[in-house]
PDB file of C-alpha atoms in Angstrom:
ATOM      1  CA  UNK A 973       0.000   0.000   0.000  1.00  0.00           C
ATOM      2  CA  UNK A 974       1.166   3.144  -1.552  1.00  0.00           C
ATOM      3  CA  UNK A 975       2.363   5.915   1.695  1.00  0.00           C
ATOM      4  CA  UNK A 976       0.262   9.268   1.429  1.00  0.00           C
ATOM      5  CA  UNK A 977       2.711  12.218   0.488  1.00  0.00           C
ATOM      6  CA  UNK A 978       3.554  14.226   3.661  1.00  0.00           C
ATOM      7  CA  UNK A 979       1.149  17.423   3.540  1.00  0.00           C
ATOM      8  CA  UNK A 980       3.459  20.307   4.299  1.00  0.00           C
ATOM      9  CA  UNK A 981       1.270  22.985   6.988  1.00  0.00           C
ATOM     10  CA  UNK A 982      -0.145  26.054   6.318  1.00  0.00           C
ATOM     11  CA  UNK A 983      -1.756  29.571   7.049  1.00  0.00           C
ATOM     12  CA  UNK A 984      -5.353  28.912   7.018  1.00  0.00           C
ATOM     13  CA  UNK A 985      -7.126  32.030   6.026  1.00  0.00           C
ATOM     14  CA  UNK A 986      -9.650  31.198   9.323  1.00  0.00           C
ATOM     15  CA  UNK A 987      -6.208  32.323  11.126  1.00  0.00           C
ATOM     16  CA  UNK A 988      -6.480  35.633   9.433  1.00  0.00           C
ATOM     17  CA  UNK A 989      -9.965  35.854  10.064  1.00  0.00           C
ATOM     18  CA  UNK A 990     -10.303  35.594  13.928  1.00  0.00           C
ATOM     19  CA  UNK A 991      -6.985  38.316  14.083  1.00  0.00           C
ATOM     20  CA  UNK A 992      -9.452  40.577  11.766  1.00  0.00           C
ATOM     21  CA  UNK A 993     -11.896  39.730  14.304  1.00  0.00           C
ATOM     22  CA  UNK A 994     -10.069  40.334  17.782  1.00  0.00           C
ATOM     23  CA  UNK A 995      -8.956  43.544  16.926  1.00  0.00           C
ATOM     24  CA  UNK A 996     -12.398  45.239  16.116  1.00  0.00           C
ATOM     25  CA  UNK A 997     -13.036  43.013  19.411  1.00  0.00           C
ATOM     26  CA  UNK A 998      -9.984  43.463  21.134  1.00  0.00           C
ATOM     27  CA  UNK A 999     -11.590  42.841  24.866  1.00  0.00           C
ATOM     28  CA  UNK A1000     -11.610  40.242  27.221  1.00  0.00           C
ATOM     29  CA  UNK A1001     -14.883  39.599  27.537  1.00  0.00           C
ATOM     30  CA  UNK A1002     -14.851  38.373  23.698  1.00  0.00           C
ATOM     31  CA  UNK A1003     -11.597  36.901  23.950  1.00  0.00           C
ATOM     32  CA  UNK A1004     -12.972  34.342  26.381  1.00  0.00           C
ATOM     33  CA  UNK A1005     -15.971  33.839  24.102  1.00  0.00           C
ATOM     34  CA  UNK A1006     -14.042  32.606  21.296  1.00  0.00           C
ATOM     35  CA  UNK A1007     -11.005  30.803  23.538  1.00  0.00           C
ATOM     36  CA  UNK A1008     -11.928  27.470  21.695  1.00  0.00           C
ATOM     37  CA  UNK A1009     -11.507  29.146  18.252  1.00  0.00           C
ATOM     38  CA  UNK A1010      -8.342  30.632  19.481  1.00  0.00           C
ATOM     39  CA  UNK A1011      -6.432  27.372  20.755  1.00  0.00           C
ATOM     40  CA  UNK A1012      -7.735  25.908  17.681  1.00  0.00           C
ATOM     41  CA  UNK A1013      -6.121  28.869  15.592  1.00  0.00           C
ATOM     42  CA  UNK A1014      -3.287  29.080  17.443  1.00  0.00           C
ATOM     43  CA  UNK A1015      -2.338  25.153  17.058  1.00  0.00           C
ATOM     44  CA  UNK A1016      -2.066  25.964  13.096  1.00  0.00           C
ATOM     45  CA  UNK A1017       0.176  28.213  13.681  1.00  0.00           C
ATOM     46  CA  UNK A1018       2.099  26.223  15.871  1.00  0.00           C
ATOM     47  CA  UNK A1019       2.253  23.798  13.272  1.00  0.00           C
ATOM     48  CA  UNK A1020       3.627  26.074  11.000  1.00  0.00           C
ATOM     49  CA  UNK A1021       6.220  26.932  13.468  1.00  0.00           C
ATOM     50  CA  UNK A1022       7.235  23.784  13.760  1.00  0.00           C
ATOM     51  CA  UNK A1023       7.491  22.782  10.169  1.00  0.00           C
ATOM     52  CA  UNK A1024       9.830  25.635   9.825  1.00  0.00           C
ATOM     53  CA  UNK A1025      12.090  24.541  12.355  1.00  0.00           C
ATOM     54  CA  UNK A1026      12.713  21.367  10.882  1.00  0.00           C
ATOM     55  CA  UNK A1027      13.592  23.369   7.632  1.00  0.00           C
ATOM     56  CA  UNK A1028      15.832  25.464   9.778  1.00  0.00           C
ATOM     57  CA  UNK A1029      17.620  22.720  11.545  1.00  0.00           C
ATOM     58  CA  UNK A1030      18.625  21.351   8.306  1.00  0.00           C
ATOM     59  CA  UNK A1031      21.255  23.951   7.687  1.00  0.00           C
ATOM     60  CA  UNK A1032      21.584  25.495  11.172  1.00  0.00           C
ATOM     61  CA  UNK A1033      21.378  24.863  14.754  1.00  0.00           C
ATOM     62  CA  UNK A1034      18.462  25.913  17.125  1.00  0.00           C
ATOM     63  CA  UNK A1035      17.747  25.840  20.781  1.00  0.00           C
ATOM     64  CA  UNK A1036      14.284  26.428  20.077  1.00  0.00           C
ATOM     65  CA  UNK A1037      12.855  22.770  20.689  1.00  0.00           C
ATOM     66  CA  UNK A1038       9.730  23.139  19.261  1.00  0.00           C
ATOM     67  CA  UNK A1039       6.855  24.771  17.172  1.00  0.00           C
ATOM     68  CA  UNK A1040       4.720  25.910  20.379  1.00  0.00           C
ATOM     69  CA  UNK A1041       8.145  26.706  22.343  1.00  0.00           C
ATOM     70  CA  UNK A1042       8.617  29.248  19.448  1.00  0.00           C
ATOM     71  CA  UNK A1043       5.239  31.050  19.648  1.00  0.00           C
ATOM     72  CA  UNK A1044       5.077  34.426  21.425  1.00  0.00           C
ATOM     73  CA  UNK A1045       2.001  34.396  23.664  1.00  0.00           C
ATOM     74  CA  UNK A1046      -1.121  36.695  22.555  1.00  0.00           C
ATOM     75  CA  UNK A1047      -1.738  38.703  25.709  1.00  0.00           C
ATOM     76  CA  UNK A1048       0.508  42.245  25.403  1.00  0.00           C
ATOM     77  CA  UNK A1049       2.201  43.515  28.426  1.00  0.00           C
ATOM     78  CA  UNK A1050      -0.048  46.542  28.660  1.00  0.00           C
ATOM     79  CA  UNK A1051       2.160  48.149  31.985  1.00  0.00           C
ATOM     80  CA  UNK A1052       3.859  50.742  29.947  1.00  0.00           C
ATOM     81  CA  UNK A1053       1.531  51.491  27.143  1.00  0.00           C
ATOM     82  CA  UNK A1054      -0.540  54.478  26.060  1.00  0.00           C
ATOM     83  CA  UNK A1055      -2.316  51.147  24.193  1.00  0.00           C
ATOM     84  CA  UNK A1056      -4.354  48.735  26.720  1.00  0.00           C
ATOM     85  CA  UNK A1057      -5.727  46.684  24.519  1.00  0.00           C
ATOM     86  CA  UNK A1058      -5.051  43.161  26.149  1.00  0.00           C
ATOM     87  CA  UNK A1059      -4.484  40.881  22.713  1.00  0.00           C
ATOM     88  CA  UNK A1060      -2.102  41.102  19.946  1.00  0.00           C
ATOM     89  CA  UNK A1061      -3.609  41.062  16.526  1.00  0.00           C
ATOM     90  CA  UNK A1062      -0.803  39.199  14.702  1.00  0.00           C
ATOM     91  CA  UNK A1063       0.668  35.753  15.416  1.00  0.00           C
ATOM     92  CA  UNK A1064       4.831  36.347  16.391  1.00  0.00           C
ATOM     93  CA  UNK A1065       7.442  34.169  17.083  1.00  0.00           C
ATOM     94  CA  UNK A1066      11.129  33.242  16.991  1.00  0.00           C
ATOM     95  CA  UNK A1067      13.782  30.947  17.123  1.00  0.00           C
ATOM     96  CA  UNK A1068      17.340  31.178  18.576  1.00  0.00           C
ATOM     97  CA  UNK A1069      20.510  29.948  17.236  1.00  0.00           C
ATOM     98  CA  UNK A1070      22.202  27.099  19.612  1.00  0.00           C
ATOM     99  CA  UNK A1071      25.884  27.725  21.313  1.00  0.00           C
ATOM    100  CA  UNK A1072      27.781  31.418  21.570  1.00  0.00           C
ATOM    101  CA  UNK A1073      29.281  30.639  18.182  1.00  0.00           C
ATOM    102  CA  UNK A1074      25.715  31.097  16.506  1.00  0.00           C
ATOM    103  CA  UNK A1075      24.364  34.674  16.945  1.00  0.00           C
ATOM    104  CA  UNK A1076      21.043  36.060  16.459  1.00  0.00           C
ATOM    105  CA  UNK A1077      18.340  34.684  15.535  1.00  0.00           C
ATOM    106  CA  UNK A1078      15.212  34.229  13.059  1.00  0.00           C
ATOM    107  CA  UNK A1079      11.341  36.239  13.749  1.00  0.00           C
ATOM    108  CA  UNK A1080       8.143  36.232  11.955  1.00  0.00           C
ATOM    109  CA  UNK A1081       5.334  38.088  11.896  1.00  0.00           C
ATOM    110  CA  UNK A1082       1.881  37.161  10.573  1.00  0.00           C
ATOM    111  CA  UNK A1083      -0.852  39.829  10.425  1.00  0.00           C
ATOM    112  CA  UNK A1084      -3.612  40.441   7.725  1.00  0.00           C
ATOM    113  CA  UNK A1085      -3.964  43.658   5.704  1.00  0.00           C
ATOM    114  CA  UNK A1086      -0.169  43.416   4.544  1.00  0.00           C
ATOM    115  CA  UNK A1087       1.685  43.633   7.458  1.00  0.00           C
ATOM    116  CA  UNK A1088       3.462  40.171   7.660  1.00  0.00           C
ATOM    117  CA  UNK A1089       6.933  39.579   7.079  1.00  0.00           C
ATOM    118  CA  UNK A1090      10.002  37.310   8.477  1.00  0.00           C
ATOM    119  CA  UNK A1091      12.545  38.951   9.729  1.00  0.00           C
ATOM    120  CA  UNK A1092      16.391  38.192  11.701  1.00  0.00           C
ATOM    121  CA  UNK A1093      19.178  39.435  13.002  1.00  0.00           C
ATOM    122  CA  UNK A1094      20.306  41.116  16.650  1.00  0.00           C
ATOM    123  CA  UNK A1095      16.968  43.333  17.902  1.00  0.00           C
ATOM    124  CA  UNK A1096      18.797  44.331  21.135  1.00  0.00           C
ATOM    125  CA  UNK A1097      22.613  43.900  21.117  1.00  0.00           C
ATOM    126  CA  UNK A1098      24.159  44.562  24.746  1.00  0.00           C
ATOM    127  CA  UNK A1099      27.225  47.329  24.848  1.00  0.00           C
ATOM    128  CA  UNK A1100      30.216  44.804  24.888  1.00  0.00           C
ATOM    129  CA  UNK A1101      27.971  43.112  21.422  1.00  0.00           C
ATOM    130  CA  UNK A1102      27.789  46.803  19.644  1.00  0.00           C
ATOM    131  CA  UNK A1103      31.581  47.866  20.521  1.00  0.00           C
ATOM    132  CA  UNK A1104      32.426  45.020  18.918  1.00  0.00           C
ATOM    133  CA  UNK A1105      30.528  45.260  16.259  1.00  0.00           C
ATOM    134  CA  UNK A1106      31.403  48.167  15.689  1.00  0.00           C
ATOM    135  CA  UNK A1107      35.219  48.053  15.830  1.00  0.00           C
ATOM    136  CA  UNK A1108      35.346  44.893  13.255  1.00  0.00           C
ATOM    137  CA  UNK A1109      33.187  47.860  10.666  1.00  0.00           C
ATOM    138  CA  UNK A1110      35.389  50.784  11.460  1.00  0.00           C
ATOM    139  CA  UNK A1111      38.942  48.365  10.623  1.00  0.00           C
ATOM    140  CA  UNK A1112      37.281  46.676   7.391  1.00  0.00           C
ATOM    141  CA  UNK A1113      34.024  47.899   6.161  1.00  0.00           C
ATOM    142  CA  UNK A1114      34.039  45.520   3.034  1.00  0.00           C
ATOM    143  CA  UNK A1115      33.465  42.114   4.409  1.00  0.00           C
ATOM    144  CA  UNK A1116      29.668  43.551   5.705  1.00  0.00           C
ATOM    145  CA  UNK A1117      29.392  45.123   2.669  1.00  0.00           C
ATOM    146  CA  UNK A1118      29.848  42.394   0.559  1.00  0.00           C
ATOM    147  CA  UNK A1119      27.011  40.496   2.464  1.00  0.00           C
ATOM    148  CA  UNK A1120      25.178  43.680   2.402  1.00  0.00           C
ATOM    149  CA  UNK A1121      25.315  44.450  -1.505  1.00  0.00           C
ATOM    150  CA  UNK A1122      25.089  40.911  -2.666  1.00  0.00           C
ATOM    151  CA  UNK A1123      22.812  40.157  -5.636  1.00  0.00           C
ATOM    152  CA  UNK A1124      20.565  37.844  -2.773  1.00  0.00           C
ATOM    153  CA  UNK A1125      20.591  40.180  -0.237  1.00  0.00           C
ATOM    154  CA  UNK A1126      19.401  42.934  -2.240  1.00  0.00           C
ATOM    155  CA  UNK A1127      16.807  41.043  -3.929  1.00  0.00           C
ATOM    156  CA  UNK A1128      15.624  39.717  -0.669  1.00  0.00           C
ATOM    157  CA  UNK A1129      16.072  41.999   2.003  1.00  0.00           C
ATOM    158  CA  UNK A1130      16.843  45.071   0.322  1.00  0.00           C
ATOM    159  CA  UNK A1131      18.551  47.300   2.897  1.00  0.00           C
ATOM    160  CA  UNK A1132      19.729  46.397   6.533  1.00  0.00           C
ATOM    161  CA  UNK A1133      17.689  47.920   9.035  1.00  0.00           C
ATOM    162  CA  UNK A1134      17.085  49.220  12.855  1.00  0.00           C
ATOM    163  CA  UNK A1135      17.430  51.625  14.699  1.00  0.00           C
ATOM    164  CA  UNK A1136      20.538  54.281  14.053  1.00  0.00           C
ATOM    165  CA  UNK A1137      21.977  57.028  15.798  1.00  0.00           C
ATOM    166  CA  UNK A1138      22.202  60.284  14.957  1.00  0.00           C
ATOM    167  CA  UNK A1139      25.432  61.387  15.112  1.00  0.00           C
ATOM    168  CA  UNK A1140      28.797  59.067  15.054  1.00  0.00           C
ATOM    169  CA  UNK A1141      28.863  57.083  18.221  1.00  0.00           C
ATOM    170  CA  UNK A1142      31.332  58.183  20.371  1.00  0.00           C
ATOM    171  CA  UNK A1143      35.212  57.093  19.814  1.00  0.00           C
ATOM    172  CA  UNK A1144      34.241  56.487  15.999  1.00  0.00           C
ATOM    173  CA  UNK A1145      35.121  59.258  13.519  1.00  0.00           C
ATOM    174  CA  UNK A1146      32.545  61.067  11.673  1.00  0.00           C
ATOM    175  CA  UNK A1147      34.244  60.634   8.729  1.00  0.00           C
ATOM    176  CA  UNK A1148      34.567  57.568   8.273  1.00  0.00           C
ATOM    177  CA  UNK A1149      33.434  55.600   5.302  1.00  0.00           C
ATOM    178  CA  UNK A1150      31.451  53.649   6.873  1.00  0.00           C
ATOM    179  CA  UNK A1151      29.566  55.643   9.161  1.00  0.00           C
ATOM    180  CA  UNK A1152      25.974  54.834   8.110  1.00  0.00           C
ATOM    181  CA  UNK A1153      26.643  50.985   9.461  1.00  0.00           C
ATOM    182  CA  UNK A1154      28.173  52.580  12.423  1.00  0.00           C
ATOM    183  CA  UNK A1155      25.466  54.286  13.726  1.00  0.00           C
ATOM    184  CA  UNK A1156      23.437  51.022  13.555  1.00  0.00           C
ATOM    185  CA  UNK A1157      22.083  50.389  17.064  1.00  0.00           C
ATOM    186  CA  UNK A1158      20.177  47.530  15.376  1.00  0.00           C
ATOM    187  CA  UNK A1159      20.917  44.964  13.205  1.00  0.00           C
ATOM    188  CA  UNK A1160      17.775  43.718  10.822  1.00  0.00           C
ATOM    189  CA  UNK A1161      16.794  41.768   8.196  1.00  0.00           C
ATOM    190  CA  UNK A1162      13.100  42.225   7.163  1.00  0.00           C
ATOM    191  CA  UNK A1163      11.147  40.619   3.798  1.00  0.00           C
ATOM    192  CA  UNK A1164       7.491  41.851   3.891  1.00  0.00           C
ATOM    193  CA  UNK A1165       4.707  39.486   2.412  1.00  0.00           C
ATOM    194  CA  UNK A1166       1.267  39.593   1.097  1.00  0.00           C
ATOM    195  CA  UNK A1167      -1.857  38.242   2.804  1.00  0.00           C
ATOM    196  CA  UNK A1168      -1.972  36.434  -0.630  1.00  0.00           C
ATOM    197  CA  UNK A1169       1.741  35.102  -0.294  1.00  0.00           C
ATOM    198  CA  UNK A1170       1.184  34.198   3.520  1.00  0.00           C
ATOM    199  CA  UNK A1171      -1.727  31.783   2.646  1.00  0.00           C
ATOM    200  CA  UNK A1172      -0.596  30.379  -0.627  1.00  0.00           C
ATOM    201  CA  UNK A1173       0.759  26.742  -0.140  1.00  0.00           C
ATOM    202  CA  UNK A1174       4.121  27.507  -1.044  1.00  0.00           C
ATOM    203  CA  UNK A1175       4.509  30.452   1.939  1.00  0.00           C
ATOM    204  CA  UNK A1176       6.311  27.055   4.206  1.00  0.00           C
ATOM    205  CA  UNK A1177       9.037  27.125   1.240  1.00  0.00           C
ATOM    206  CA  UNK A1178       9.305  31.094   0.608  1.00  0.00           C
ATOM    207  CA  UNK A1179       9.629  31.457   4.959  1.00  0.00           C
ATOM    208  CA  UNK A1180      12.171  28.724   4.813  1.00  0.00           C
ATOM    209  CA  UNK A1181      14.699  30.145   2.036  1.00  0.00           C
ATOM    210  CA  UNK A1182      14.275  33.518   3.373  1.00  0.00           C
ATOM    211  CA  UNK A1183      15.957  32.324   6.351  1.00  0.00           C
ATOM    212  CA  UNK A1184      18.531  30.225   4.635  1.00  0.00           C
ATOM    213  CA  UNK A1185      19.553  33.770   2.462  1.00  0.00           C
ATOM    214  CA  UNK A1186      20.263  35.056   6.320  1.00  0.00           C
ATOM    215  CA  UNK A1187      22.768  33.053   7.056  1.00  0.00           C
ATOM    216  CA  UNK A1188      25.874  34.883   5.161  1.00  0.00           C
ATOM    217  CA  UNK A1189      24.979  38.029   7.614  1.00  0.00           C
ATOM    218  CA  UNK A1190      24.298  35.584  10.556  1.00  0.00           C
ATOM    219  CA  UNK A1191      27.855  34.080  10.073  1.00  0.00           C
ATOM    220  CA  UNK A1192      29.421  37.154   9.848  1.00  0.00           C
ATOM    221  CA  UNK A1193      28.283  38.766  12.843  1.00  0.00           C
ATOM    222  CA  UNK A1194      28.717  35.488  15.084  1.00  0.00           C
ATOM    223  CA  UNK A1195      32.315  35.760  13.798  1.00  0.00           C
ATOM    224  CA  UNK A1196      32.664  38.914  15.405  1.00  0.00           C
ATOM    225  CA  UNK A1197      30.597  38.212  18.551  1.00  0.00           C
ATOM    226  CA  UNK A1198      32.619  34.895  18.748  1.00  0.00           C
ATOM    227  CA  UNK A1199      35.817  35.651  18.661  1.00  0.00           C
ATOM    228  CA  UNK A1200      38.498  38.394  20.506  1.00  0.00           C
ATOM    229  CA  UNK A1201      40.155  41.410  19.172  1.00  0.00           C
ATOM    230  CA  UNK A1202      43.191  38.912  17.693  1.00  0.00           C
ATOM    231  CA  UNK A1203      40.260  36.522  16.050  1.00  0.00           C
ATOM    232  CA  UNK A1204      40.798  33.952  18.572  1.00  0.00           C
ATOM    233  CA  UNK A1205      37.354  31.953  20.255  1.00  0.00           C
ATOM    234  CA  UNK A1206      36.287  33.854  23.325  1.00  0.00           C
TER     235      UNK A1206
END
């Protein structure tokens, strides 16, 4: 008897609907209304997830050990927001690169009307992270670069983004060639898809080489965040 082919998981467009839903109902007296249709949405997603982590861990490492493990929760943290609305109208979530020698890590975002997109790269680097960082750019510019203005990367990505200072951080001259990656406080990759592209069948394969094309700026920063001023494992 003939094996069925492996069915590869999706976005189901009911996933869109009930986000559409919460947020002209964003309350917790609907929430708990629709909680089944929730955990029933929410374990689709989680599927997802966890197909793309088996894509993931065939060219790189994760500690993330699992599809719901990867899932950001839906209730915001509402403390220091002008914003109270208790839910989150998009479905988030991560993974995170295993050992010190693999840096940063891989994000996705999927919210209706346009807004989804998968995304990578170092959201928060500490002060020791950015100095480094920074000091690898300012003595050789071109090995970021290369990653940076590679046929791929454009295509892909387009542009790195984050946050950016300013002015020149301090102890780097303003001068110096490569002073718009210096004032980076940030580090991101971003590719933006349609509602259309999230739900189409294929969006599993499209999620999964996006993160593959992330790995030539991946390796380069854990590089830097790996090893001491002389290039030698910290």
């Amino acid at each position: 008897m003939d094996r069925k082919a492996k069915v590869s998981p999706v976005i189901p467009p009911s996933s869109f609907d009930f986000l559409t839903r919460l947020k002209d109902n964003n309350n917790r007296e609907w929430f708990q209304a629709h909680k089944d249709r929730f955990l029933e949405e929410q374990s689709a997603i989680e599927a997802f997830a966890g197909a793309l982590l088996e894509q993931l861990n065939t060219h790189d490492q994760l500690e993330t050990p699992d599809g719901k493990s990867a899932l950001q929760r839906i209730y915001r943290d509402t403390r220091f927001s002008k914003d109270k609305t208790p839910y989150k109208t998009y479905w988030g979530g991560g993974f995170r690169r295993a050992t010190r020698y693999r840096r940063g890590g891989y994000y996705f975002h999927f919210e209706p009307g346009g807004r989804s997109f998968a995304g990578g790269g170092f959201w928060g680097p500490n002060a020791a992270d950015l100095k480094l960082i920074r000091e690898d750019i300012a003595f050789d510019p071109s090995p970021l670069n290369k990653v940076l203005n590679s046929r791929n990367f454009k295509a892909i990505f387009g542009t790195l983004q984050g946050e950016q200072l300013k002015k020149a951080p301090q102890g780097f001259d303003p001068a110096h060639e490569a002073i718009g990656l210096l004032r980076y406080k940030q580090f991101l990759l971003r590719r933006p898809f349609t509602d259309a592209e999230v739900l189409a069948p294929s969006f599993l394969k499209e999620v999964g080489q996006t993160y593959k094309h992330m790995r030539p700026f991946l390796d380069y920063m854990s590089g830097i965040l790996g090893a001491d001023a002389n290039g030698l494992p910290l």
